[in-house]
PDB file of C-alpha atoms in Angstrom:
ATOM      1  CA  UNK N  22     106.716  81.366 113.678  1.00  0.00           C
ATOM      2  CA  UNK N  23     103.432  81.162 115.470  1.00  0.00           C
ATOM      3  CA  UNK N  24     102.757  77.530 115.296  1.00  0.00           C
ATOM      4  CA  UNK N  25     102.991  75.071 112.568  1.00  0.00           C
ATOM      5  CA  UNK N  26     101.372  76.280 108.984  1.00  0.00           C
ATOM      6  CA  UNK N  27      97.817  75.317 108.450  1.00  0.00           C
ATOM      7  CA  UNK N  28      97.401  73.353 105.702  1.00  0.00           C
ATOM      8  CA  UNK N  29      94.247  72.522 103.897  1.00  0.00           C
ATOM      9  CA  UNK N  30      93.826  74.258 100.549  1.00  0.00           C
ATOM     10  CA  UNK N  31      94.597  71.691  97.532  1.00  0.00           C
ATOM     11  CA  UNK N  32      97.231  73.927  95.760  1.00  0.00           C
ATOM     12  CA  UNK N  33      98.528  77.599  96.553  1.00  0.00           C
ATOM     13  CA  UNK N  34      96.985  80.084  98.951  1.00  0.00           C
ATOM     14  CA  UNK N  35      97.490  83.578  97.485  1.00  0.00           C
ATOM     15  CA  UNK N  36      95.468  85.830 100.055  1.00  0.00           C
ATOM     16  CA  UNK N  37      94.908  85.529 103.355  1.00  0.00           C
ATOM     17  CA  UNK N  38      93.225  87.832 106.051  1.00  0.00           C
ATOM     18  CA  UNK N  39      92.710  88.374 109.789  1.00  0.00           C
ATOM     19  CA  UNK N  40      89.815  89.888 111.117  1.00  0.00           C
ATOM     20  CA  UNK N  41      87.756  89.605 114.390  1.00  0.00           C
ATOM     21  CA  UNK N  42      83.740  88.710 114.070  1.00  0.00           C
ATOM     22  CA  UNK N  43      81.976  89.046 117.357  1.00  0.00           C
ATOM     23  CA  UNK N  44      85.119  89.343 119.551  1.00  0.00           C
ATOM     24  CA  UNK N  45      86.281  85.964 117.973  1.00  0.00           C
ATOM     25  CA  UNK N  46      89.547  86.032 116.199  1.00  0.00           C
ATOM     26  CA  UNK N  47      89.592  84.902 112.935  1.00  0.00           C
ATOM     27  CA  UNK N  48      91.809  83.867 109.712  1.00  0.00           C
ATOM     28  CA  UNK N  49      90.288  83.842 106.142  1.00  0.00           C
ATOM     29  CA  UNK N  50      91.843  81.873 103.257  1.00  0.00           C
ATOM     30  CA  UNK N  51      91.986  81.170  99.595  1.00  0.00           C
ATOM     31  CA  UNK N  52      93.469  79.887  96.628  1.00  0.00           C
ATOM     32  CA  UNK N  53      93.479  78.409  93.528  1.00  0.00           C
ATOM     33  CA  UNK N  54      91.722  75.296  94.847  1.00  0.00           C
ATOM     34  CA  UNK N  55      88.619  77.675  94.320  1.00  0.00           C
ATOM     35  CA  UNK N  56      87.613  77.664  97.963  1.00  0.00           C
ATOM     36  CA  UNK N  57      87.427  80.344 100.678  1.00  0.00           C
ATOM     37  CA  UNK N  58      88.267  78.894 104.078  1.00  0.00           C
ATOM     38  CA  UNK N  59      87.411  80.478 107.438  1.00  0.00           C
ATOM     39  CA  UNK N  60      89.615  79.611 110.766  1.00  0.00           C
ATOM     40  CA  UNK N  61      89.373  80.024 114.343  1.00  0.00           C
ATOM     41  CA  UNK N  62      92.939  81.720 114.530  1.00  0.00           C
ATOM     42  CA  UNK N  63      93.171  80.698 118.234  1.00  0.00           C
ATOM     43  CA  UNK N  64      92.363  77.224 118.046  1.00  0.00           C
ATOM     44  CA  UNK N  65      93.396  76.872 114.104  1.00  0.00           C
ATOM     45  CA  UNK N  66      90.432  74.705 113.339  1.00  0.00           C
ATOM     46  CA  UNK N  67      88.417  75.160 109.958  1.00  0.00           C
ATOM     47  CA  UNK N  68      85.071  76.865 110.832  1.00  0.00           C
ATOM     48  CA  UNK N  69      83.723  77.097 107.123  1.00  0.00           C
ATOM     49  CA  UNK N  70      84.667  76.187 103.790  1.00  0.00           C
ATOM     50  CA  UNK N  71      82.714  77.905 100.623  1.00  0.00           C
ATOM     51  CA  UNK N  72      83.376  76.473  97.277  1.00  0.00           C
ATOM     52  CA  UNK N  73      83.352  79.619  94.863  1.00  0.00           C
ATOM     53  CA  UNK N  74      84.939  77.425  91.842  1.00  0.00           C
ATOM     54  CA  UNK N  75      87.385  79.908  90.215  1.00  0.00           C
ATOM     55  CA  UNK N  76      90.841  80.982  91.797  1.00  0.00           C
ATOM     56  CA  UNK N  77      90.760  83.264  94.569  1.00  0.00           C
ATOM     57  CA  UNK N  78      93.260  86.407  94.116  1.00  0.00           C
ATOM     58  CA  UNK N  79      92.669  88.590  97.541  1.00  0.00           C
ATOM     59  CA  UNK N  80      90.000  89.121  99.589  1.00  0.00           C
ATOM     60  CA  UNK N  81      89.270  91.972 102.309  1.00  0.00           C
ATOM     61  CA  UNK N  82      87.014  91.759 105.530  1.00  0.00           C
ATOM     62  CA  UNK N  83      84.239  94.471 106.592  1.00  0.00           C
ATOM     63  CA  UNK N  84      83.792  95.378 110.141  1.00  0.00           C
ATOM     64  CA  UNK N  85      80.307  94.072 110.039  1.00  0.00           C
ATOM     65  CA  UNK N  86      81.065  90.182 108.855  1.00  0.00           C
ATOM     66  CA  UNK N  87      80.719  90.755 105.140  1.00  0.00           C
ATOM     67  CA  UNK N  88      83.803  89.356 102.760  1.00  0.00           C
ATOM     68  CA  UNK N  89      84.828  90.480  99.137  1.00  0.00           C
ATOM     69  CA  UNK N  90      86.431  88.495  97.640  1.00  0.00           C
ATOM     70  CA  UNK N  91      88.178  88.667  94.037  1.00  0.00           C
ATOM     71  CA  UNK N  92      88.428  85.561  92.112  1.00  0.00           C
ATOM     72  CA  UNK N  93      88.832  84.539  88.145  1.00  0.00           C
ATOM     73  CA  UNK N  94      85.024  85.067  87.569  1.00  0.00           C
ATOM     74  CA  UNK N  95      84.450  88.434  88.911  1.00  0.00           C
ATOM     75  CA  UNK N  96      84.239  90.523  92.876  1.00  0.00           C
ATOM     76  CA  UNK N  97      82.128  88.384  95.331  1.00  0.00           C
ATOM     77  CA  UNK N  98      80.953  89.602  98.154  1.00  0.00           C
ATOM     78  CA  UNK N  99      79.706  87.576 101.456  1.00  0.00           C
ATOM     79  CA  UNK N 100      77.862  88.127 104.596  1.00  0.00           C
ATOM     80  CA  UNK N 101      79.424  85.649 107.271  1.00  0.00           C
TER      81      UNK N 101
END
């Protein structure tokens, strides 16, 4: 174990994903609380939280900062 769990979401977490954006390493994460969550995974603080309002299933990160993300409404896709 690397550290205590982060906890945040308001239910389960059922995808998760670590990526680098401009040399910064980073951890994305979402749930069925609806919301995608974006942490510094060095420091483990909460950099961003976007409200997408259905249940998040997985999600996969670009090289160039963009996000899909696959919830109960459909494939989003985001440019962080």
């Amino acid at each position: 174990l690397v550290g205590e769990p982060i906890k945040s979401h308001d239910g389960w977490v059922y995808a998760v994903a670590l990526g680098a954006l401009n040399g910064r390493a980073l951890i994305f994460s979402g749930g069925d609380d609806g919301t995608l969550r974006l942490w510094d995974a060095e420091t483990r603080e909460k950099i961003l939280s976007i409200p997408l309002g259905r249940w998040i299933y997985s999600l996969v990160l670009a090289d160039d900062g963009r996000v899909c993300v696959a919830t109960a409404a459909g494939i989003v896709m985001l440019q962080i």
